[in-house]
Each structure stands twice: as C-alpha cells, then as structure tokens.
C-alpha cells in the first residue's frame, strides 16, 4: 500500500503533537494512546481535509498502531471464535479500507453468510462498517461459492474502544486535559493530576471476587465500575485514563477466566 500525500501530511501532524514513550501519570509503563475519534477530530481541526481516510491509510501501513476490544468469528472447515483486548493488526485496517471503497458503489456490498451470525444459521453482514465517531468498526468476508467447496470460508471481525498512537513515537509530552472534556492538548507544564488507581482497581477486583458470578463481558463494564468508584470519592479521571486502565484490568479478568475454563475442562 503506497503512501499518499494526504497520509504523509496526516502523519506529520500527528507526530507533531508530541508523544511520550510512557504516560507520566502512571507509576508503571503505560504508553500514551488516545481514542481514534479524538485523533481524527483533532486532525480535522488542524486543517486536514480527509482525516478519517488518512487514518485508515496510516494504520494499514503500520505507521500508527491501535488497540481495542475485538470479536472474531470464522468458518473454515468448522466454527471458530475468539474475543479479547489487544493490538489490531495492520491487515485488518487494509480489509476495512478495501471494504469502504467497495461500499462506494451502487450495489450493496455485503457478505452472505451461511454459518456465521449470532445463531450460526445464516445471514448477511456489511463488508465494512466504519464508525470512527464511536471508536469502532466491523468487517465481513466470504469466499463465495458453495460451502462444500474446498477452501470455503466466512469471517467477521469487529473491534470497539479503539485507541491509537504513532508506531514509533517521538519523545515529547502528550497530555490529556480533563478540564476540556478529555481533549488532547500539548503539555502546559505542572504536575499531572493524581488519582488513587490502586484503591480503585482493588475495589473492582474485590467486587469481582465477592460477587462470584460477576465477570465483565466487555471492557466498558470495567470502565463503568472504575468510574463509579471514583465518582463516590469525588474524583473524575478523563475518559481516556479510565479506558487505559480498564483495558489492562479487563484483559487480566479475561486471562483468569480462560485459565479457569481450561482447568474445568
């Protein structure tokens, strides 16, 4: 995938914001990342005429990295499904971009599934659904032909809570300013706000242990409980901060549930 002048300009703008290798607000290494909607909106405000398209190009080239909560279903000689939180591979963005290009045609561009949907009994999904304003996207692919043909496959992939940063971040300072709705601003100096993350995380973990049956199905469940704890203590971290800490905590919950399932079987 060749770079375009638009993507080159967008990358220069993004790198010009300045990025620390580690977020100074945390006591351990957590890379600074921002919601993709925030990054695209900021590109637009700084004069880029196609910020969403440039973002897709940069992610597909691997010049930006992204993470999120993904759900992946596939049929290839059997049913397979996986869910988790982690990096979004560059080829997923290429598939999304190709699907968006195909959707510009007059014909509806959908994958006609014979197996994959909520009930594994057939349905259709759009080849690409790019909702960057909500930090999410989904794609669907079908090989075509009869399901008995060799190599027949169906695949759906969706991801939410997307956050991004440059793949090779420059040293600098990128501060989340909670006083302006969590918008990204360049560092104005001074110490960052301190929040009692240790107690908040411990409280959520204890809720999980005490409830017994409670287990978050999505990262947003963890973020909601963290936010509620802070509100009870009259503290209000930005949305980006809550998402960042919820991502790691949710991943740990997922890992422990998977280990427990393996032991049970």
PDB file of C-alpha atoms in Angstrom:
ATOM      1  CA  UNK A   1       0.000   0.000   0.000  1.00  0.00           C
ATOM      2  CA  UNK A   2       1.721   3.199  -1.165  1.00  0.00           C
ATOM      3  CA  UNK A   3       1.647   6.333   0.957  1.00  0.00           C
ATOM      4  CA  UNK A   4      -0.375   9.257  -0.346  1.00  0.00           C
ATOM      5  CA  UNK A   5       0.331  12.957   0.164  1.00  0.00           C
ATOM      6  CA  UNK A   6      -2.710  13.072   2.448  1.00  0.00           C
ATOM      7  CA  UNK A   7      -1.416  10.295   4.713  1.00  0.00           C
ATOM      8  CA  UNK A   8       2.103  11.795   4.768  1.00  0.00           C
ATOM      9  CA  UNK A   9       0.654  15.150   5.828  1.00  0.00           C
ATOM     10  CA  UNK A  10      -1.530  13.486   8.481  1.00  0.00           C
ATOM     11  CA  UNK A  11       1.409  11.585   9.979  1.00  0.00           C
ATOM     12  CA  UNK A  12       3.454  14.784  10.185  1.00  0.00           C
ATOM     13  CA  UNK A  13       0.610  16.481  12.045  1.00  0.00           C
ATOM     14  CA  UNK A  14       0.144  13.556  14.447  1.00  0.00           C
ATOM     15  CA  UNK A  15       3.838  13.243  15.220  1.00  0.00           C
ATOM     16  CA  UNK A  16       3.937  16.987  15.770  1.00  0.00           C
ATOM     17  CA  UNK A  17       1.619  16.603  18.743  1.00  0.00           C
ATOM     18  CA  UNK A  18       4.497  15.043  20.699  1.00  0.00           C
ATOM     19  CA  UNK A  19       4.296  11.636  22.353  1.00  0.00           C
ATOM     20  CA  UNK A  20       5.948  10.201  25.446  1.00  0.00           C
ATOM     21  CA  UNK A  21       7.109   6.593  25.319  1.00  0.00           C
ATOM     22  CA  UNK A  22       5.348   6.124  28.672  1.00  0.00           C
ATOM     23  CA  UNK A  23       2.489   8.041  30.230  1.00  0.00           C
ATOM     24  CA  UNK A  24       3.877  10.030  33.198  1.00  0.00           C
ATOM     25  CA  UNK A  25       0.550   9.799  35.014  1.00  0.00           C
ATOM     26  CA  UNK A  26       1.099   6.133  35.822  1.00  0.00           C
ATOM     27  CA  UNK A  27       3.664   4.633  38.164  1.00  0.00           C
ATOM     28  CA  UNK A  28       4.395   1.793  35.737  1.00  0.00           C
ATOM     29  CA  UNK A  29       4.905   1.715  31.974  1.00  0.00           C
ATOM     30  CA  UNK A  30       1.680   2.563  30.135  1.00  0.00           C
ATOM     31  CA  UNK A  31       2.068   4.029  26.633  1.00  0.00           C
ATOM     32  CA  UNK A  32       0.099   7.157  25.841  1.00  0.00           C
ATOM     33  CA  UNK A  33      -2.787   6.393  23.471  1.00  0.00           C
ATOM     34  CA  UNK A  34      -5.865   8.402  22.517  1.00  0.00           C
ATOM     35  CA  UNK A  35      -9.296   7.392  21.176  1.00  0.00           C
ATOM     36  CA  UNK A  36      -9.276   7.231  17.398  1.00  0.00           C
ATOM     37  CA  UNK A  37     -12.249   9.626  17.283  1.00  0.00           C
ATOM     38  CA  UNK A  38     -10.220  12.183  19.215  1.00  0.00           C
ATOM     39  CA  UNK A  39      -7.262  11.833  16.859  1.00  0.00           C
ATOM     40  CA  UNK A  40      -9.425  12.165  13.720  1.00  0.00           C
ATOM     41  CA  UNK A  41     -11.310  15.158  15.084  1.00  0.00           C
ATOM     42  CA  UNK A  42      -8.053  16.859  16.014  1.00  0.00           C
ATOM     43  CA  UNK A  43      -6.662  16.249  12.514  1.00  0.00           C
ATOM     44  CA  UNK A  44      -9.783  17.901  11.087  1.00  0.00           C
ATOM     45  CA  UNK A  45      -9.472  20.862  13.447  1.00  0.00           C
ATOM     46  CA  UNK A  46      -5.856  21.303  12.365  1.00  0.00           C
ATOM     47  CA  UNK A  47      -6.875  21.584   8.723  1.00  0.00           C
ATOM     48  CA  UNK A  48      -6.605  18.078   7.240  1.00  0.00           C
ATOM     49  CA  UNK A  49      -9.319  17.626   4.604  1.00  0.00           C
ATOM     50  CA  UNK A  50      -9.655  13.808   4.839  1.00  0.00           C
ATOM     51  CA  UNK A  51      -8.639  12.829   8.384  1.00  0.00           C
ATOM     52  CA  UNK A  52     -10.602   9.550   8.532  1.00  0.00           C
ATOM     53  CA  UNK A  53      -9.244   8.351   5.187  1.00  0.00           C
ATOM     54  CA  UNK A  54      -5.691   9.302   6.132  1.00  0.00           C
ATOM     55  CA  UNK A  55      -6.045   7.498   9.458  1.00  0.00           C
ATOM     56  CA  UNK A  56      -7.105   4.311   7.648  1.00  0.00           C
ATOM     57  CA  UNK A  57      -4.143   4.569   5.308  1.00  0.00           C
ATOM     58  CA  UNK A  58      -1.620   5.110   8.130  1.00  0.00           C
ATOM     59  CA  UNK A  59      -2.979   2.214  10.181  1.00  0.00           C
ATOM     60  CA  UNK A  60      -2.889  -0.092   7.151  1.00  0.00           C
ATOM     61  CA  UNK A  61       0.726   0.925   6.501  1.00  0.00           C
ATOM     62  CA  UNK A  62       1.669   0.193  10.115  1.00  0.00           C
ATOM     63  CA  UNK A  63       2.735   3.790  10.726  1.00  0.00           C
ATOM     64  CA  UNK A  64       0.185   4.081  13.513  1.00  0.00           C
ATOM     65  CA  UNK A  65      -0.641   1.344  15.986  1.00  0.00           C
ATOM     66  CA  UNK A  66      -4.047   0.705  17.501  1.00  0.00           C
ATOM     67  CA  UNK A  67      -5.575  -1.382  20.258  1.00  0.00           C
ATOM     68  CA  UNK A  68      -9.153  -2.276  21.110  1.00  0.00           C
ATOM     69  CA  UNK A  69     -11.589  -4.954  22.182  1.00  0.00           C
ATOM     70  CA  UNK A  70     -12.171  -7.378  19.309  1.00  0.00           C
ATOM     71  CA  UNK A  71     -14.652 -10.132  18.444  1.00  0.00           C
ATOM     72  CA  UNK A  72     -13.589 -12.514  15.687  1.00  0.00           C
ATOM     73  CA  UNK A  73     -15.687 -15.295  14.137  1.00  0.00           C
ATOM     74  CA  UNK A  74     -14.602 -17.585  11.335  1.00  0.00           C
ATOM     75  CA  UNK A  75     -15.862 -20.629   9.470  1.00  0.00           C
ATOM     76  CA  UNK A  76     -13.176 -22.687   7.736  1.00  0.00           C
ATOM     77  CA  UNK A  77     -13.820 -26.427   7.931  1.00  0.00           C
ATOM     78  CA  UNK A  78     -15.523 -25.721  11.236  1.00  0.00           C
ATOM     79  CA  UNK A  79     -16.584 -22.872  13.502  1.00  0.00           C
ATOM     80  CA  UNK A  80     -14.032 -20.751  15.308  1.00  0.00           C
ATOM     81  CA  UNK A  81     -14.485 -17.717  17.549  1.00  0.00           C
ATOM     82  CA  UNK A  82     -12.206 -15.572  19.662  1.00  0.00           C
ATOM     83  CA  UNK A  83     -12.609 -12.434  21.771  1.00  0.00           C
ATOM     84  CA  UNK A  84     -10.119 -10.283  23.624  1.00  0.00           C
ATOM     85  CA  UNK A  85      -8.334  -6.970  24.045  1.00  0.00           C
ATOM     86  CA  UNK A  86      -5.079  -6.139  22.311  1.00  0.00           C
ATOM     87  CA  UNK A  87      -3.367  -4.761  19.193  1.00  0.00           C
ATOM     88  CA  UNK A  88      -5.324  -4.503  15.936  1.00  0.00           C
ATOM     89  CA  UNK A  89      -3.159  -5.970  13.120  1.00  0.00           C
ATOM     90  CA  UNK A  90      -2.415  -3.707  10.155  1.00  0.00           C
ATOM     91  CA  UNK A  91      -4.075  -6.102   7.692  1.00  0.00           C
ATOM     92  CA  UNK A  92      -7.419  -5.582   9.478  1.00  0.00           C
ATOM     93  CA  UNK A  93      -7.281  -1.924   8.526  1.00  0.00           C
ATOM     94  CA  UNK A  94      -6.450  -2.847   4.921  1.00  0.00           C
ATOM     95  CA  UNK A  95      -9.539  -5.073   4.777  1.00  0.00           C
ATOM     96  CA  UNK A  96     -11.638  -2.268   6.265  1.00  0.00           C
ATOM     97  CA  UNK A  97     -10.330   0.257   3.742  1.00  0.00           C
ATOM     98  CA  UNK A  98     -10.981  -2.088   0.818  1.00  0.00           C
ATOM     99  CA  UNK A  99     -14.488  -2.713   2.112  1.00  0.00           C
ATOM    100  CA  UNK A 100     -15.169   1.008   2.465  1.00  0.00           C
ATOM    101  CA  UNK A 101     -14.003   1.561  -1.127  1.00  0.00           C
ATOM    102  CA  UNK A 102     -16.298  -1.226  -2.346  1.00  0.00           C
ATOM    103  CA  UNK A 103     -19.234   0.271  -0.427  1.00  0.00           C
ATOM    104  CA  UNK A 104     -18.999   3.435  -2.512  1.00  0.00           C
ATOM    105  CA  UNK A 105     -20.509   1.516  -5.448  1.00  0.00           C
ATOM    106  CA  UNK A 106     -24.218   1.420  -6.245  1.00  0.00           C
ATOM    107  CA  UNK A 107     -24.684  -2.193  -5.205  1.00  0.00           C
ATOM    108  CA  UNK A 108     -24.999  -3.133  -1.536  1.00  0.00           C
ATOM    109  CA  UNK A 109     -21.730  -4.743  -0.538  1.00  0.00           C
ATOM    110  CA  UNK A 110     -22.422  -7.498   1.952  1.00  0.00           C
ATOM    111  CA  UNK A 111     -21.092 -10.888   2.902  1.00  0.00           C
ATOM    112  CA  UNK A 112     -23.769 -13.566   2.511  1.00  0.00           C
ATOM    113  CA  UNK A 113     -23.033 -15.938   5.371  1.00  0.00           C
ATOM    114  CA  UNK A 114     -24.359 -19.462   5.549  1.00  0.00           C
ATOM    115  CA  UNK A 115     -22.993 -20.139   9.025  1.00  0.00           C
ATOM    116  CA  UNK A 116     -21.811 -17.046  10.854  1.00  0.00           C
ATOM    117  CA  UNK A 117     -24.199 -14.822  12.718  1.00  0.00           C
ATOM    118  CA  UNK A 118     -25.480 -14.718  16.278  1.00  0.00           C
ATOM    119  CA  UNK A 119     -27.141 -18.122  15.897  1.00  0.00           C
ATOM    120  CA  UNK A 120     -24.721 -19.679  13.372  1.00  0.00           C
ATOM    121  CA  UNK A 121     -27.612 -20.211  10.986  1.00  0.00           C
ATOM    122  CA  UNK A 122     -27.101 -17.797   8.128  1.00  0.00           C
ATOM    123  CA  UNK A 123     -27.332 -14.079   7.485  1.00  0.00           C
ATOM    124  CA  UNK A 124     -25.697 -11.054   5.906  1.00  0.00           C
ATOM    125  CA  UNK A 125     -23.176  -8.557   7.216  1.00  0.00           C
ATOM    126  CA  UNK A 126     -21.789  -5.394   5.588  1.00  0.00           C
ATOM    127  CA  UNK A 127     -18.313  -5.851   4.177  1.00  0.00           C
ATOM    128  CA  UNK A 128     -17.240  -2.744   6.057  1.00  0.00           C
ATOM    129  CA  UNK A 129     -18.864  -0.615   8.764  1.00  0.00           C
ATOM    130  CA  UNK A 130     -16.501   2.220   9.782  1.00  0.00           C
ATOM    131  CA  UNK A 131     -17.930   4.170  12.728  1.00  0.00           C
ATOM    132  CA  UNK A 132     -14.865   6.104  13.826  1.00  0.00           C
ATOM    133  CA  UNK A 133     -17.009   8.614  15.737  1.00  0.00           C
ATOM    134  CA  UNK A 134     -17.803   5.763  18.145  1.00  0.00           C
ATOM    135  CA  UNK A 135     -14.257   4.307  18.132  1.00  0.00           C
ATOM    136  CA  UNK A 136     -15.320   1.088  16.383  1.00  0.00           C
ATOM    137  CA  UNK A 137     -15.504  -0.783  13.070  1.00  0.00           C
ATOM    138  CA  UNK A 138     -16.527  -4.174  11.691  1.00  0.00           C
ATOM    139  CA  UNK A 139     -15.741  -6.164   8.551  1.00  0.00           C
ATOM    140  CA  UNK A 140     -17.124  -9.288   6.898  1.00  0.00           C
ATOM    141  CA  UNK A 141     -15.581 -11.546   4.257  1.00  0.00           C
ATOM    142  CA  UNK A 142     -16.917 -14.564   2.372  1.00  0.00           C
ATOM    143  CA  UNK A 143     -15.035 -16.626  -0.187  1.00  0.00           C
ATOM    144  CA  UNK A 144     -18.125 -17.185  -2.336  1.00  0.00           C
ATOM    145  CA  UNK A 145     -19.278 -20.398  -3.953  1.00  0.00           C
ATOM    146  CA  UNK A 146     -20.812 -23.390  -2.224  1.00  0.00           C
ATOM    147  CA  UNK A 147     -19.918 -24.147   1.376  1.00  0.00           C
ATOM    148  CA  UNK A 148     -18.853 -27.640   0.274  1.00  0.00           C
ATOM    149  CA  UNK A 149     -16.151 -26.213  -1.989  1.00  0.00           C
ATOM    150  CA  UNK A 150     -12.569 -26.680  -0.815  1.00  0.00           C
ATOM    151  CA  UNK A 151     -11.286 -23.593   0.954  1.00  0.00           C
ATOM    152  CA  UNK A 152     -14.736 -22.076   1.538  1.00  0.00           C
ATOM    153  CA  UNK A 153     -14.623 -19.600   4.430  1.00  0.00           C
ATOM    154  CA  UNK A 154     -16.609 -16.919   6.193  1.00  0.00           C
ATOM    155  CA  UNK A 155     -15.201 -14.371   8.592  1.00  0.00           C
ATOM    156  CA  UNK A 156     -16.482 -11.466  10.658  1.00  0.00           C
ATOM    157  CA  UNK A 157     -14.318  -9.147  12.724  1.00  0.00           C
ATOM    158  CA  UNK A 158     -15.383  -6.232  14.904  1.00  0.00           C
ATOM    159  CA  UNK A 159     -13.494  -4.031  17.337  1.00  0.00           C
ATOM    160  CA  UNK A 160     -14.560  -1.357  19.838  1.00  0.00           C
ATOM    161  CA  UNK A 161     -12.835   1.119  22.169  1.00  0.00           C
ATOM    162  CA  UNK A 162     -10.121   1.808  19.572  1.00  0.00           C
ATOM    163  CA  UNK A 163      -7.152   3.922  20.641  1.00  0.00           C
ATOM    164  CA  UNK A 164      -4.107   4.909  18.586  1.00  0.00           C
ATOM    165  CA  UNK A 165      -0.549   6.245  18.765  1.00  0.00           C
ATOM    166  CA  UNK A 166       2.372   6.512  16.336  1.00  0.00           C
ATOM    167  CA  UNK A 167       4.163   3.205  15.770  1.00  0.00           C
ATOM    168  CA  UNK A 168       7.471   4.902  16.559  1.00  0.00           C
ATOM    169  CA  UNK A 169       6.513   7.670  18.940  1.00  0.00           C
ATOM    170  CA  UNK A 170       8.740  10.703  19.215  1.00  0.00           C
ATOM    171  CA  UNK A 171       9.881  11.802  22.660  1.00  0.00           C
ATOM    172  CA  UNK A 172       7.771  14.684  23.838  1.00  0.00           C
ATOM    173  CA  UNK A 173       4.770  15.271  26.002  1.00  0.00           C
ATOM    174  CA  UNK A 174       1.168  14.479  25.136  1.00  0.00           C
ATOM    175  CA  UNK A 175      -1.139  15.429  27.987  1.00  0.00           C
ATOM    176  CA  UNK A 176      -4.822  14.597  28.335  1.00  0.00           C
ATOM    177  CA  UNK A 177      -6.533  17.706  29.658  1.00  0.00           C
ATOM    178  CA  UNK A 178      -9.596  16.567  31.625  1.00  0.00           C
ATOM    179  CA  UNK A 179     -10.709  20.160  32.160  1.00  0.00           C
ATOM    180  CA  UNK A 180     -11.713  20.381  28.498  1.00  0.00           C
ATOM    181  CA  UNK A 181     -13.646  17.155  28.145  1.00  0.00           C
ATOM    182  CA  UNK A 182     -10.663  14.866  27.793  1.00  0.00           C
ATOM    183  CA  UNK A 183      -9.339  16.608  24.686  1.00  0.00           C
ATOM    184  CA  UNK A 184      -5.680  16.105  23.778  1.00  0.00           C
ATOM    185  CA  UNK A 185      -3.534  19.161  24.422  1.00  0.00           C
ATOM    186  CA  UNK A 186       0.177  19.793  24.355  1.00  0.00           C
ATOM    187  CA  UNK A 187       1.871  19.884  27.756  1.00  0.00           C
ATOM    188  CA  UNK A 188       1.465  23.162  29.559  1.00  0.00           C
ATOM    189  CA  UNK A 189       3.758  22.188  32.417  1.00  0.00           C
ATOM    190  CA  UNK A 190       2.980  21.354  36.005  1.00  0.00           C
ATOM    191  CA  UNK A 191       2.342  18.040  37.701  1.00  0.00           C
ATOM    192  CA  UNK A 192      -0.381  15.800  36.222  1.00  0.00           C
ATOM    193  CA  UNK A 193      -3.456  15.037  38.299  1.00  0.00           C
ATOM    194  CA  UNK A 194      -3.061  12.140  40.730  1.00  0.00           C
ATOM    195  CA  UNK A 195      -5.767   9.578  41.213  1.00  0.00           C
ATOM    196  CA  UNK A 196      -5.955   6.701  43.667  1.00  0.00           C
ATOM    197  CA  UNK A 197      -5.747   3.992  40.994  1.00  0.00           C
ATOM    198  CA  UNK A 198      -4.518   1.305  43.371  1.00  0.00           C
ATOM    199  CA  UNK A 199      -7.603   1.540  45.584  1.00  0.00           C
ATOM    200  CA  UNK A 200      -9.938   1.859  42.590  1.00  0.00           C
ATOM    201  CA  UNK A 201      -8.526  -1.234  40.898  1.00  0.00           C
ATOM    202  CA  UNK A 202      -8.585  -3.139  44.190  1.00  0.00           C
ATOM    203  CA  UNK A 203     -12.233  -2.181  44.715  1.00  0.00           C
ATOM    204  CA  UNK A 204     -13.232  -3.506  41.287  1.00  0.00           C
ATOM    205  CA  UNK A 205     -11.254  -6.713  41.818  1.00  0.00           C
ATOM    206  CA  UNK A 206     -12.963  -7.235  45.184  1.00  0.00           C
ATOM    207  CA  UNK A 207     -16.360  -6.694  43.556  1.00  0.00           C
ATOM    208  CA  UNK A 208     -15.461  -9.368  41.031  1.00  0.00           C
ATOM    209  CA  UNK A 209     -14.313 -11.767  43.758  1.00  0.00           C
ATOM    210  CA  UNK A 210     -17.177 -11.022  46.167  1.00  0.00           C
ATOM    211  CA  UNK A 211     -19.945 -11.228  43.561  1.00  0.00           C
ATOM    212  CA  UNK A 212     -18.657 -14.594  42.415  1.00  0.00           C
ATOM    213  CA  UNK A 213     -20.772 -14.715  39.280  1.00  0.00           C
ATOM    214  CA  UNK A 214     -19.870 -11.238  38.031  1.00  0.00           C
ATOM    215  CA  UNK A 215     -17.453 -11.196  35.132  1.00  0.00           C
ATOM    216  CA  UNK A 216     -17.179  -8.328  32.649  1.00  0.00           C
ATOM    217  CA  UNK A 217     -18.272  -9.247  29.134  1.00  0.00           C
ATOM    218  CA  UNK A 218     -16.784  -6.107  27.615  1.00  0.00           C
ATOM    219  CA  UNK A 219     -14.132  -3.585  28.605  1.00  0.00           C
ATOM    220  CA  UNK A 220     -16.823  -0.940  29.131  1.00  0.00           C
ATOM    221  CA  UNK A 221     -18.149  -2.927  32.137  1.00  0.00           C
ATOM    222  CA  UNK A 222     -14.821  -2.490  33.916  1.00  0.00           C
ATOM    223  CA  UNK A 223     -14.586   1.184  32.928  1.00  0.00           C
ATOM    224  CA  UNK A 224     -18.082   1.797  34.328  1.00  0.00           C
ATOM    225  CA  UNK A 225     -17.170   0.310  37.726  1.00  0.00           C
ATOM    226  CA  UNK A 226     -13.923   2.252  37.902  1.00  0.00           C
ATOM    227  CA  UNK A 227     -15.763   5.459  37.045  1.00  0.00           C
ATOM    228  CA  UNK A 228     -18.407   4.772  39.698  1.00  0.00           C
ATOM    229  CA  UNK A 229     -15.742   4.233  42.381  1.00  0.00           C
ATOM    230  CA  UNK A 230     -14.003   7.499  41.537  1.00  0.00           C
ATOM    231  CA  UNK A 231     -17.309   9.409  41.497  1.00  0.00           C
ATOM    232  CA  UNK A 232     -18.060   8.122  45.011  1.00  0.00           C
ATOM    233  CA  UNK A 233     -14.701   9.609  46.094  1.00  0.00           C
ATOM    234  CA  UNK A 234     -15.251  12.892  44.243  1.00  0.00           C
ATOM    235  CA  UNK A 235     -12.540  12.158  41.676  1.00  0.00           C
ATOM    236  CA  UNK A 236     -13.085  12.382  37.941  1.00  0.00           C
ATOM    237  CA  UNK A 237     -10.318  10.982  35.702  1.00  0.00           C
ATOM    238  CA  UNK A 238     -10.698  11.650  31.988  1.00  0.00           C
ATOM    239  CA  UNK A 239     -12.383   9.090  29.766  1.00  0.00           C
ATOM    240  CA  UNK A 240      -9.054   8.245  28.145  1.00  0.00           C
ATOM    241  CA  UNK A 241      -7.459   7.492  31.514  1.00  0.00           C
ATOM    242  CA  UNK A 242     -10.358   5.259  32.518  1.00  0.00           C
ATOM    243  CA  UNK A 243     -10.212   3.375  29.213  1.00  0.00           C
ATOM    244  CA  UNK A 244      -6.460   2.878  29.522  1.00  0.00           C
ATOM    245  CA  UNK A 245      -6.598   1.311  32.983  1.00  0.00           C
ATOM    246  CA  UNK A 246      -9.819  -0.628  32.202  1.00  0.00           C
ATOM    247  CA  UNK A 247      -8.130  -2.231  29.176  1.00  0.00           C
ATOM    248  CA  UNK A 248      -5.412  -3.883  31.230  1.00  0.00           C
ATOM    249  CA  UNK A 249      -7.764  -4.892  34.045  1.00  0.00           C
ATOM    250  CA  UNK A 250     -10.268  -6.387  31.604  1.00  0.00           C
ATOM    251  CA  UNK A 251      -7.508  -8.349  29.880  1.00  0.00           C
ATOM    252  CA  UNK A 252      -6.482  -9.804  33.244  1.00  0.00           C
ATOM    253  CA  UNK A 253     -10.087 -10.805  34.011  1.00  0.00           C
ATOM    254  CA  UNK A 254     -10.275 -12.478  30.591  1.00  0.00           C
ATOM    255  CA  UNK A 255      -6.999 -14.338  31.162  1.00  0.00           C
ATOM    256  CA  UNK A 256      -8.103 -15.668  34.524  1.00  0.00           C
ATOM    257  CA  UNK A 257     -11.475 -16.768  33.184  1.00  0.00           C
ATOM    258  CA  UNK A 258      -9.789 -18.619  30.314  1.00  0.00           C
ATOM    259  CA  UNK A 259      -7.434 -20.363  32.768  1.00  0.00           C
ATOM    260  CA  UNK A 260     -10.379 -21.370  34.949  1.00  0.00           C
ATOM    261  CA  UNK A 261     -12.269 -22.734  31.929  1.00  0.00           C
ATOM    262  CA  UNK A 262      -9.219 -24.779  30.907  1.00  0.00           C
ATOM    263  CA  UNK A 263      -8.937 -26.272  34.395  1.00  0.00           C
ATOM    264  CA  UNK A 264     -12.655 -27.077  34.437  1.00  0.00           C
ATOM    265  CA  UNK A 265     -12.454 -28.970  31.158  1.00  0.00           C
TER     266      UNK A 265
END
